[in-house]
Amino acid sequence: MRVEPAATLRPDGVTTGERRLAVEAPVAIEVDGLGYAVMMMTPADLRAFAIGFMLTERLADASADVADIDLFESEAGWIVRVTLADHCRGRIHDRVRHRTSDTSCGLCGIAGLEQLRRPVPGPSPVPRADAEALFAALASLRARQPLNGATGAVHAAAACDGSGAIVAACEDVGRHNALDKLVGTLALEGRSADFILVTSRLSFEMVDKALIAGVAMLVGVSAPTTLAVEHAREHGLTLIALARPDAMLVMHDPHGRFG
């Protein structure tokens, strides 16, 4: 977080002051000596992000498959150098061949549309949480968003147990990055979760990352896309959208958990 001078404009005049801003920086990811991606993100919890990114990109199957992570800060940004275990090293060469550019959305650089359909664990388990647990998690989420509370500029992803208690939460200027950080945190700490709550729309990739995390349900405060719903249906993931204190939209409920 950084403080910058700012002026507040009102109908009756202007006042000068300061504003706390969320840090956004380029983070270059190198895997086994190959440049793989450049993410625009909040440069915090980078080890957890590296683990989660390796898992959601299918470059590793478990946190133990990441042999080493080196972090370097430069004038231009950050460099994250990941070394994979020997049995995973062939994957990076195949993935690099299919990437033509890198953005905060990990799917945007994939040249072949067939690469969208990568294997996922499944089917998703039956959710333990009920409606009361979902509303309880949503009510406590703001307290787990200190950076957003200070800046109003970042997303959060929270892992919740069956009662709705938040067991881990991560923040980032990018919604995908926040979820990768959470996936990595759960893997590093050996924790599991019943569902994940995110402060963003539900896209194909957000569903995909939730499937890699092995949770039963994904809940978002915004709306889903068509591909997100289709991906959830294909793999039995319960999908809840437009989460508000007074109502939520059940988009896919394969186990009849919510009536």
PDB file of N, CA and C in Angstrom, residues 160-250:
ATOM      1  N   CYS A 160     -13.793 -21.223   2.961  1.00  0.00           N
ATOM      2  CA  CYS A 160     -14.732 -21.320   4.080  1.00  0.00           C
ATOM      3  C   CYS A 160     -15.033 -22.778   4.402  1.00  0.00           C
ATOM      4  N   ASP A 161     -15.255 -23.052   5.693  1.00  0.00           N
ATOM      5  CA  ASP A 161     -15.627 -24.404   6.080  1.00  0.00           C
ATOM      6  C   ASP A 161     -17.140 -24.571   6.001  1.00  0.00           C
ATOM      7  N   GLY A 162     -17.634 -25.736   6.395  1.00  0.00           N
ATOM      8  CA  GLY A 162     -19.048 -26.035   6.256  1.00  0.00           C
ATOM      9  C   GLY A 162     -19.966 -25.167   7.090  1.00  0.00           C
ATOM     10  N   SER A 163     -19.414 -24.537   8.125  1.00  0.00           N
ATOM     11  CA  SER A 163     -20.231 -23.666   8.968  1.00  0.00           C
ATOM     12  C   SER A 163     -20.252 -22.233   8.462  1.00  0.00           C
ATOM     13  N   GLY A 164     -19.424 -21.941   7.452  1.00  0.00           N
ATOM     14  CA  GLY A 164     -19.335 -20.585   6.939  1.00  0.00           C
ATOM     15  C   GLY A 164     -18.181 -19.793   7.520  1.00  0.00           C
ATOM     16  N   ALA A 165     -17.398 -20.399   8.404  1.00  0.00           N
ATOM     17  CA  ALA A 165     -16.235 -19.713   8.959  1.00  0.00           C
ATOM     18  C   ALA A 165     -15.141 -19.616   7.903  1.00  0.00           C
ATOM     19  N   ILE A 166     -14.524 -18.451   7.798  1.00  0.00           N
ATOM     20  CA  ILE A 166     -13.444 -18.246   6.834  1.00  0.00           C
ATOM     21  C   ILE A 166     -12.147 -18.776   7.428  1.00  0.00           C
ATOM     22  N   VAL A 167     -11.537 -19.752   6.753  1.00  0.00           N
ATOM     23  CA  VAL A 167     -10.304 -20.370   7.267  1.00  0.00           C
ATOM     24  C   VAL A 167      -9.058 -19.769   6.627  1.00  0.00           C
ATOM     25  N   ALA A 168      -9.207 -19.074   5.496  1.00  0.00           N
ATOM     26  CA  ALA A 168      -8.085 -18.402   4.842  1.00  0.00           C
ATOM     27  C   ALA A 168      -8.653 -17.397   3.859  1.00  0.00           C
ATOM     28  N   ALA A 169      -7.935 -16.286   3.671  1.00  0.00           N
ATOM     29  CA  ALA A 169      -8.374 -15.267   2.723  1.00  0.00           C
ATOM     30  C   ALA A 169      -7.161 -14.573   2.121  1.00  0.00           C
ATOM     31  N   CYS A 170      -7.257 -14.226   0.852  1.00  0.00           N
ATOM     32  CA  CYS A 170      -6.164 -13.560   0.145  1.00  0.00           C
ATOM     33  C   CYS A 170      -6.724 -12.411  -0.680  1.00  0.00           C
ATOM     34  N   GLU A 171      -5.902 -11.366  -0.861  1.00  0.00           N
ATOM     35  CA  GLU A 171      -6.302 -10.189  -1.618  1.00  0.00           C
ATOM     36  C   GLU A 171      -5.321  -9.912  -2.750  1.00  0.00           C
ATOM     37  N   ASP A 172      -5.823  -9.303  -3.814  1.00  0.00           N
ATOM     38  CA  ASP A 172      -4.976  -8.893  -4.926  1.00  0.00           C
ATOM     39  C   ASP A 172      -5.777  -7.955  -5.823  1.00  0.00           C
ATOM     40  N   VAL A 173      -5.063  -7.114  -6.575  1.00  0.00           N
ATOM     41  CA  VAL A 173      -5.755  -6.252  -7.524  1.00  0.00           C
ATOM     42  C   VAL A 173      -6.416  -7.061  -8.632  1.00  0.00           C
ATOM     43  N   GLY A 174      -5.935  -8.269  -8.869  1.00  0.00           N
ATOM     44  CA  GLY A 174      -6.537  -9.152  -9.862  1.00  0.00           C
ATOM     45  C   GLY A 174      -7.327 -10.271  -9.217  1.00  0.00           C
ATOM     46  N   ARG A 175      -8.530 -10.502  -9.690  1.00  0.00           N
ATOM     47  CA  ARG A 175      -9.367 -11.545  -9.085  1.00  0.00           C
ATOM     48  C   ARG A 175      -8.765 -12.929  -9.289  1.00  0.00           C
ATOM     49  N   HIS A 176      -8.176 -13.184 -10.473  1.00  0.00           N
ATOM     50  CA  HIS A 176      -7.541 -14.476 -10.706  1.00  0.00           C
ATOM     51  C   HIS A 176      -6.360 -14.679  -9.765  1.00  0.00           C
ATOM     52  N   ASN A 177      -5.592 -13.610  -9.568  1.00  0.00           N
ATOM     53  CA  ASN A 177      -4.422 -13.708  -8.703  1.00  0.00           C
ATOM     54  C   ASN A 177      -4.812 -13.973  -7.261  1.00  0.00           C
ATOM     55  N   ALA A 178      -5.876 -13.311  -6.798  1.00  0.00           N
ATOM     56  CA  ALA A 178      -6.336 -13.537  -5.425  1.00  0.00           C
ATOM     57  C   ALA A 178      -6.715 -15.002  -5.222  1.00  0.00           C
ATOM     58  N   LEU A 179      -7.368 -15.585  -6.224  1.00  0.00           N
ATOM     59  CA  LEU A 179      -7.774 -16.981  -6.098  1.00  0.00           C
ATOM     60  C   LEU A 179      -6.570 -17.916  -6.181  1.00  0.00           C
ATOM     61  N   ASP A 180      -5.604 -17.610  -7.046  1.00  0.00           N
ATOM     62  CA  ASP A 180      -4.388 -18.419  -7.082  1.00  0.00           C
ATOM     63  C   ASP A 180      -3.647 -18.361  -5.750  1.00  0.00           C
ATOM     64  N   LYS A 181      -3.587 -17.177  -5.144  1.00  0.00           N
ATOM     65  CA  LYS A 181      -2.952 -17.055  -3.830  1.00  0.00           C
ATOM     66  C   LYS A 181      -3.663 -17.938  -2.803  1.00  0.00           C
ATOM     67  N   LEU A 182      -4.982 -17.961  -2.877  1.00  0.00           N
ATOM     68  CA  LEU A 182      -5.745 -18.780  -1.936  1.00  0.00           C
ATOM     69  C   LEU A 182      -5.504 -20.264  -2.171  1.00  0.00           C
ATOM     70  N   VAL A 183      -5.509 -20.681  -3.441  1.00  0.00           N
ATOM     71  CA  VAL A 183      -5.239 -22.090  -3.759  1.00  0.00           C
ATOM     72  C   VAL A 183      -3.859 -22.489  -3.237  1.00  0.00           C
ATOM     73  N   GLY A 184      -2.878 -21.603  -3.426  1.00  0.00           N
ATOM     74  CA  GLY A 184      -1.534 -21.885  -2.933  1.00  0.00           C
ATOM     75  C   GLY A 184      -1.455 -21.916  -1.425  1.00  0.00           C
ATOM     76  N   THR A 185      -2.168 -21.015  -0.764  1.00  0.00           N
ATOM     77  CA  THR A 185      -2.185 -20.994   0.702  1.00  0.00           C
ATOM     78  C   THR A 185      -2.758 -22.283   1.261  1.00  0.00           C
ATOM     79  N   LEU A 186      -3.865 -22.738   0.697  1.00  0.00           N
ATOM     80  CA  LEU A 186      -4.465 -23.993   1.163  1.00  0.00           C
ATOM     81  C   LEU A 186      -3.507 -25.161   0.955  1.00  0.00           C
ATOM     82  N   ALA A 187      -2.832 -25.186  -0.190  1.00  0.00           N
ATOM     83  CA  ALA A 187      -1.913 -26.283  -0.479  1.00  0.00           C
ATOM     84  C   ALA A 187      -0.706 -26.257   0.457  1.00  0.00           C
ATOM     85  N   LEU A 188      -0.150 -25.063   0.690  1.00  0.00           N
ATOM     86  CA  LEU A 188       1.022 -24.941   1.552  1.00  0.00           C
ATOM     87  C   LEU A 188       0.709 -25.323   2.996  1.00  0.00           C
ATOM     88  N   GLU A 189      -0.470 -24.950   3.456  1.00  0.00           N
ATOM     89  CA  GLU A 189      -0.846 -25.193   4.847  1.00  0.00           C
ATOM     90  C   GLU A 189      -1.561 -26.526   5.044  1.00  0.00           C
ATOM     91  N   GLY A 190      -1.789 -27.256   3.960  1.00  0.00           N
ATOM     92  CA  GLY A 190      -2.457 -28.546   4.063  1.00  0.00           C
ATOM     93  C   GLY A 190      -3.893 -28.437   4.532  1.00  0.00           C
ATOM     94  N   ARG A 191      -4.543 -27.337   4.204  1.00  0.00           N
ATOM     95  CA  ARG A 191      -5.924 -27.124   4.621  1.00  0.00           C
ATOM     96  C   ARG A 191      -6.885 -27.501   3.502  1.00  0.00           C
ATOM     97  N   SER A 192      -8.111 -27.750   3.893  1.00  0.00           N
ATOM     98  CA  SER A 192      -9.180 -27.981   2.927  1.00  0.00           C
ATOM     99  C   SER A 192     -10.310 -27.003   3.221  1.00  0.00           C
ATOM    100  N   ALA A 193     -11.213 -26.863   2.288  1.00  0.00           N
ATOM    101  CA  ALA A 193     -12.344 -25.951   2.456  1.00  0.00           C
ATOM    102  C   ALA A 193     -13.579 -26.566   1.835  1.00  0.00           C
ATOM    103  N   ASP A 194     -14.727 -26.153   2.334  1.00  0.00           N
ATOM    104  CA  ASP A 194     -15.987 -26.622   1.756  1.00  0.00           C
ATOM    105  C   ASP A 194     -16.363 -25.783   0.540  1.00  0.00           C
ATOM    106  N   PHE A 195     -16.171 -24.467   0.658  1.00  0.00           N
ATOM    107  CA  PHE A 195     -16.483 -23.607  -0.480  1.00  0.00           C
ATOM    108  C   PHE A 195     -15.575 -22.391  -0.489  1.00  0.00           C
ATOM    109  N   ILE A 196     -15.526 -21.748  -1.652  1.00  0.00           N
ATOM    110  CA  ILE A 196     -14.736 -20.534  -1.846  1.00  0.00           C
ATOM    111  C   ILE A 196     -15.683 -19.393  -2.173  1.00  0.00           C
ATOM    112  N   LEU A 197     -15.428 -18.252  -1.547  1.00  0.00           N
ATOM    113  CA  LEU A 197     -16.202 -17.034  -1.767  1.00  0.00           C
ATOM    114  C   LEU A 197     -15.286 -15.997  -2.406  1.00  0.00           C
ATOM    115  N   VAL A 198     -15.700 -15.431  -3.544  1.00  0.00           N
ATOM    116  CA  VAL A 198     -14.891 -14.443  -4.243  1.00  0.00           C
ATOM    117  C   VAL A 198     -15.681 -13.154  -4.445  1.00  0.00           C
ATOM    118  N   THR A 199     -14.945 -12.034  -4.464  1.00  0.00           N
ATOM    119  CA  THR A 199     -15.586 -10.723  -4.591  1.00  0.00           C
ATOM    120  C   THR A 199     -15.604 -10.264  -6.040  1.00  0.00           C
ATOM    121  N   SER A 200     -15.943 -11.154  -6.937  1.00  0.00           N
ATOM    122  CA  SER A 200     -15.871 -10.827  -8.360  1.00  0.00           C
ATOM    123  C   SER A 200     -16.930 -11.596  -9.122  1.00  0.00           C
ATOM    124  N   ARG A 201     -16.939 -11.384 -10.424  1.00  0.00           N
ATOM    125  CA  ARG A 201     -17.814 -12.190 -11.273  1.00  0.00           C
ATOM    126  C   ARG A 201     -17.271 -13.619 -11.335  1.00  0.00           C
ATOM    127  N   LEU A 202     -18.104 -14.524 -11.772  1.00  0.00           N
ATOM    128  CA  LEU A 202     -17.735 -15.924 -11.878  1.00  0.00           C
ATOM    129  C   LEU A 202     -17.504 -16.258 -13.350  1.00  0.00           C
ATOM    130  N   SER A 203     -16.252 -16.336 -13.728  1.00  0.00           N
ATOM    131  CA  SER A 203     -15.879 -16.644 -15.102  1.00  0.00           C
ATOM    132  C   SER A 203     -15.463 -18.101 -15.217  1.00  0.00           C
ATOM    133  N   PHE A 204     -15.205 -18.535 -16.452  1.00  0.00           N
ATOM    134  CA  PHE A 204     -14.732 -19.907 -16.680  1.00  0.00           C
ATOM    135  C   PHE A 204     -13.502 -20.210 -15.837  1.00  0.00           C
ATOM    136  N   GLU A 205     -12.532 -19.289 -15.842  1.00  0.00           N
ATOM    137  CA  GLU A 205     -11.277 -19.576 -15.152  1.00  0.00           C
ATOM    138  C   GLU A 205     -11.444 -19.606 -13.641  1.00  0.00           C
ATOM    139  N   MET A 206     -12.332 -18.791 -13.092  1.00  0.00           N
ATOM    140  CA  MET A 206     -12.562 -18.829 -11.648  1.00  0.00           C
ATOM    141  C   MET A 206     -13.156 -20.181 -11.252  1.00  0.00           C
ATOM    142  N   VAL A 207     -14.077 -20.690 -12.059  1.00  0.00           N
ATOM    143  CA  VAL A 207     -14.627 -22.025 -11.810  1.00  0.00           C
ATOM    144  C   VAL A 207     -13.531 -23.070 -11.928  1.00  0.00           C
ATOM    145  N   ASP A 208     -12.684 -22.930 -12.940  1.00  0.00           N
ATOM    146  CA  ASP A 208     -11.611 -23.887 -13.164  1.00  0.00           C
ATOM    147  C   ASP A 208     -10.664 -23.947 -11.962  1.00  0.00           C
ATOM    148  N   LYS A 209     -10.305 -22.805 -11.412  1.00  0.00           N
ATOM    149  CA  LYS A 209      -9.404 -22.762 -10.260  1.00  0.00           C
ATOM    150  C   LYS A 209     -10.074 -23.368  -9.019  1.00  0.00           C
ATOM    151  N   ALA A 210     -11.378 -23.137  -8.866  1.00  0.00           N
ATOM    152  CA  ALA A 210     -12.100 -23.739  -7.746  1.00  0.00           C
ATOM    153  C   ALA A 210     -12.122 -25.257  -7.860  1.00  0.00           C
ATOM    154  N   LEU A 211     -12.235 -25.763  -9.087  1.00  0.00           N
ATOM    155  CA  LEU A 211     -12.206 -27.207  -9.291  1.00  0.00           C
ATOM    156  C   LEU A 211     -10.840 -27.781  -8.922  1.00  0.00           C
ATOM    157  N   ILE A 212      -9.770 -27.071  -9.266  1.00  0.00           N
ATOM    158  CA  ILE A 212      -8.431 -27.521  -8.890  1.00  0.00           C
ATOM    159  C   ILE A 212      -8.278 -27.519  -7.376  1.00  0.00           C
ATOM    160  N   ALA A 213      -8.898 -26.547  -6.697  1.00  0.00           N
ATOM    161  CA  ALA A 213      -8.825 -26.488  -5.238  1.00  0.00           C
ATOM    162  C   ALA A 213      -9.605 -27.622  -4.578  1.00  0.00           C
ATOM    163  N   GLY A 214     -10.481 -28.274  -5.327  1.00  0.00           N
ATOM    164  CA  GLY A 214     -11.212 -29.419  -4.804  1.00  0.00           C
ATOM    165  C   GLY A 214     -12.370 -29.071  -3.892  1.00  0.00           C
ATOM    166  N   VAL A 215     -12.890 -27.849  -3.999  1.00  0.00           N
ATOM    167  CA  VAL A 215     -14.000 -27.459  -3.138  1.00  0.00           C
ATOM    168  C   VAL A 215     -15.321 -27.928  -3.738  1.00  0.00           C
ATOM    169  N   ALA A 216     -16.358 -27.880  -2.914  1.00  0.00           N
ATOM    170  CA  ALA A 216     -17.672 -28.328  -3.363  1.00  0.00           C
ATOM    171  C   ALA A 216     -18.478 -27.228  -4.028  1.00  0.00           C
ATOM    172  N   MET A 217     -18.111 -25.967  -3.733  1.00  0.00           N
ATOM    173  CA  MET A 217     -18.972 -24.870  -4.162  1.00  0.00           C
ATOM    174  C   MET A 217     -18.149 -23.604  -4.350  1.00  0.00           C
ATOM    175  N   LEU A 218     -18.560 -22.796  -5.343  1.00  0.00           N
ATOM    176  CA  LEU A 218     -17.976 -21.483  -5.577  1.00  0.00           C
ATOM    177  C   LEU A 218     -19.087 -20.452  -5.471  1.00  0.00           C
ATOM    178  N   VAL A 219     -18.834 -19.423  -4.668  1.00  0.00           N
ATOM    179  CA  VAL A 219     -19.809 -18.359  -4.437  1.00  0.00           C
ATOM    180  C   VAL A 219     -19.174 -17.035  -4.851  1.00  0.00           C
ATOM    181  N   GLY A 220     -19.890 -16.230  -5.637  1.00  0.00           N
ATOM    182  CA  GLY A 220     -19.372 -14.945  -6.084  1.00  0.00           C
ATOM    183  C   GLY A 220     -20.357 -13.827  -5.820  1.00  0.00           C
ATOM    184  N   VAL A 221     -19.832 -12.636  -5.601  1.00  0.00           N
ATOM    185  CA  VAL A 221     -20.712 -11.499  -5.331  1.00  0.00           C
ATOM    186  C   VAL A 221     -21.248 -10.886  -6.622  1.00  0.00           C
ATOM    187  N   SER A 222     -20.711 -11.302  -7.762  1.00  0.00           N
ATOM    188  CA  SER A 222     -21.192 -10.782  -9.037  1.00  0.00           C
ATOM    189  C   SER A 222     -21.793 -11.920  -9.865  1.00  0.00           C
ATOM    190  N   ALA A 223     -22.123 -11.613 -11.099  1.00  0.00           N
ATOM    191  CA  ALA A 223     -22.834 -12.570 -11.941  1.00  0.00           C
ATOM    192  C   ALA A 223     -21.876 -13.561 -12.601  1.00  0.00           C
ATOM    193  N   PRO A 224     -22.404 -14.690 -13.067  1.00  0.00           N
ATOM    194  CA  PRO A 224     -21.576 -15.660 -13.780  1.00  0.00           C
ATOM    195  C   PRO A 224     -21.637 -15.442 -15.288  1.00  0.00           C
ATOM    196  N   THR A 225     -20.689 -16.025 -15.989  1.00  0.00           N
ATOM    197  CA  THR A 225     -20.737 -16.060 -17.446  1.00  0.00           C
ATOM    198  C   THR A 225     -21.312 -17.403 -17.901  1.00  0.00           C
ATOM    199  N   THR A 226     -21.633 -17.503 -19.184  1.00  0.00           N
ATOM    200  CA  THR A 226     -22.189 -18.750 -19.704  1.00  0.00           C
ATOM    201  C   THR A 226     -21.195 -19.905 -19.558  1.00  0.00           C
ATOM    202  N   LEU A 227     -19.921 -19.645 -19.869  1.00  0.00           N
ATOM    203  CA  LEU A 227     -18.924 -20.711 -19.769  1.00  0.00           C
ATOM    204  C   LEU A 227     -18.702 -21.142 -18.326  1.00  0.00           C
ATOM    205  N   ALA A 228     -18.824 -20.202 -17.394  1.00  0.00           N
ATOM    206  CA  ALA A 228     -18.677 -20.560 -15.988  1.00  0.00           C
ATOM    207  C   ALA A 228     -19.758 -21.553 -15.570  1.00  0.00           C
ATOM    208  N   VAL A 229     -20.994 -21.289 -15.960  1.00  0.00           N
ATOM    209  CA  VAL A 229     -22.096 -22.179 -15.616  1.00  0.00           C
ATOM    210  C   VAL A 229     -21.916 -23.536 -16.290  1.00  0.00           C
ATOM    211  N   GLU A 230     -21.516 -23.533 -17.560  1.00  0.00           N
ATOM    212  CA  GLU A 230     -21.312 -24.795 -18.272  1.00  0.00           C
ATOM    213  C   GLU A 230     -20.188 -25.619 -17.645  1.00  0.00           C
ATOM    214  N   HIS A 231     -19.112 -24.959 -17.264  1.00  0.00           N
ATOM    215  CA  HIS A 231     -17.971 -25.661 -16.653  1.00  0.00           C
ATOM    216  C   HIS A 231     -18.371 -26.245 -15.302  1.00  0.00           C
ATOM    217  N   ALA A 232     -19.144 -25.487 -14.526  1.00  0.00           N
ATOM    218  CA  ALA A 232     -19.617 -25.981 -13.234  1.00  0.00           C
ATOM    219  C   ALA A 232     -20.547 -27.183 -13.424  1.00  0.00           C
ATOM    220  N   ARG A 233     -21.427 -27.106 -14.397  1.00  0.00           N
ATOM    221  CA  ARG A 233     -22.354 -28.215 -14.659  1.00  0.00           C
ATOM    222  C   ARG A 233     -21.602 -29.475 -15.086  1.00  0.00           C
ATOM    223  N   GLU A 234     -20.594 -29.279 -15.915  1.00  0.00           N
ATOM    224  CA  GLU A 234     -19.848 -30.426 -16.432  1.00  0.00           C
ATOM    225  C   GLU A 234     -19.140 -31.199 -15.327  1.00  0.00           C
ATOM    226  N   HIS A 235     -18.740 -30.501 -14.266  1.00  0.00           N
ATOM    227  CA  HIS A 235     -17.943 -31.140 -13.225  1.00  0.00           C
ATOM    228  C   HIS A 235     -18.639 -31.179 -11.863  1.00  0.00           C
ATOM    229  N   GLY A 236     -19.924 -30.862 -11.828  1.00  0.00           N
ATOM    230  CA  GLY A 236     -20.697 -31.025 -10.603  1.00  0.00           C
ATOM    231  C   GLY A 236     -20.379 -30.029  -9.515  1.00  0.00           C
ATOM    232  N   LEU A 237     -19.909 -28.838  -9.877  1.00  0.00           N
ATOM    233  CA  LEU A 237     -19.591 -27.814  -8.886  1.00  0.00           C
ATOM    234  C   LEU A 237     -20.830 -26.972  -8.604  1.00  0.00           C
ATOM    235  N   THR A 238     -21.194 -26.853  -7.345  1.00  0.00           N
ATOM    236  CA  THR A 238     -22.299 -25.989  -6.961  1.00  0.00           C
ATOM    237  C   THR A 238     -21.876 -24.534  -7.162  1.00  0.00           C
ATOM    238  N   LEU A 239     -22.735 -23.746  -7.813  1.00  0.00           N
ATOM    239  CA  LEU A 239     -22.380 -22.389  -8.191  1.00  0.00           C
ATOM    240  C   LEU A 239     -23.444 -21.413  -7.697  1.00  0.00           C
ATOM    241  N   ILE A 240     -23.011 -20.461  -6.878  1.00  0.00           N
ATOM    242  CA  ILE A 240     -23.899 -19.451  -6.315  1.00  0.00           C
ATOM    243  C   ILE A 240     -23.390 -18.076  -6.740  1.00  0.00           C
ATOM    244  N   ALA A 241     -24.266 -17.230  -7.281  1.00  0.00           N
ATOM    245  CA  ALA A 241     -23.861 -15.925  -7.796  1.00  0.00           C
ATOM    246  C   ALA A 241     -24.650 -14.802  -7.122  1.00  0.00           C
ATOM    247  N   LEU A 242     -24.211 -13.576  -7.407  1.00  0.00           N
ATOM    248  CA  LEU A 242     -24.884 -12.368  -6.917  1.00  0.00           C
ATOM    249  C   LEU A 242     -25.152 -12.452  -5.414  1.00  0.00           C
ATOM    250  N   ALA A 243     -24.121 -12.842  -4.675  1.00  0.00           N
ATOM    251  CA  ALA A 243     -24.259 -12.997  -3.227  1.00  0.00           C
ATOM    252  C   ALA A 243     -24.418 -11.639  -2.554  1.00  0.00           C
ATOM    253  N   ARG A 244     -25.540 -11.434  -1.927  1.00  0.00           N
ATOM    254  CA  ARG A 244     -25.853 -10.203  -1.213  1.00  0.00           C
ATOM    255  C   ARG A 244     -26.350 -10.557   0.187  1.00  0.00           C
ATOM    256  N   PRO A 245     -26.345  -9.611   1.116  1.00  0.00           N
ATOM    257  CA  PRO A 245     -26.801  -9.920   2.482  1.00  0.00           C
ATOM    258  C   PRO A 245     -28.243 -10.396   2.569  1.00  0.00           C
ATOM    259  N   ASP A 246     -29.050 -10.053   1.550  1.00  0.00           N
ATOM    260  CA  ASP A 246     -30.462 -10.418   1.610  1.00  0.00           C
ATOM    261  C   ASP A 246     -30.873 -11.503   0.616  1.00  0.00           C
ATOM    262  N   ALA A 247     -29.985 -11.854  -0.324  1.00  0.00           N
ATOM    263  CA  ALA A 247     -30.358 -12.854  -1.326  1.00  0.00           C
ATOM    264  C   ALA A 247     -29.128 -13.325  -2.090  1.00  0.00           C
ATOM    265  N   MET A 248     -29.209 -14.557  -2.624  1.00  0.00           N
ATOM    266  CA  MET A 248     -28.181 -15.106  -3.493  1.00  0.00           C
ATOM    267  C   MET A 248     -28.854 -15.874  -4.619  1.00  0.00           C
ATOM    268  N   LEU A 249     -28.174 -15.970  -5.752  1.00  0.00           N
ATOM    269  CA  LEU A 249     -28.742 -16.623  -6.924  1.00  0.00           C
ATOM    270  C   LEU A 249     -28.100 -17.998  -7.101  1.00  0.00           C
ATOM    271  N   VAL A 250     -28.904 -19.051  -7.019  1.00  0.00           N
ATOM    272  CA  VAL A 250     -28.407 -20.414  -7.195  1.00  0.00           C
ATOM    273  C   VAL A 250     -28.380 -20.737  -8.679  1.00  0.00           C
TER     274      VAL A 250
END
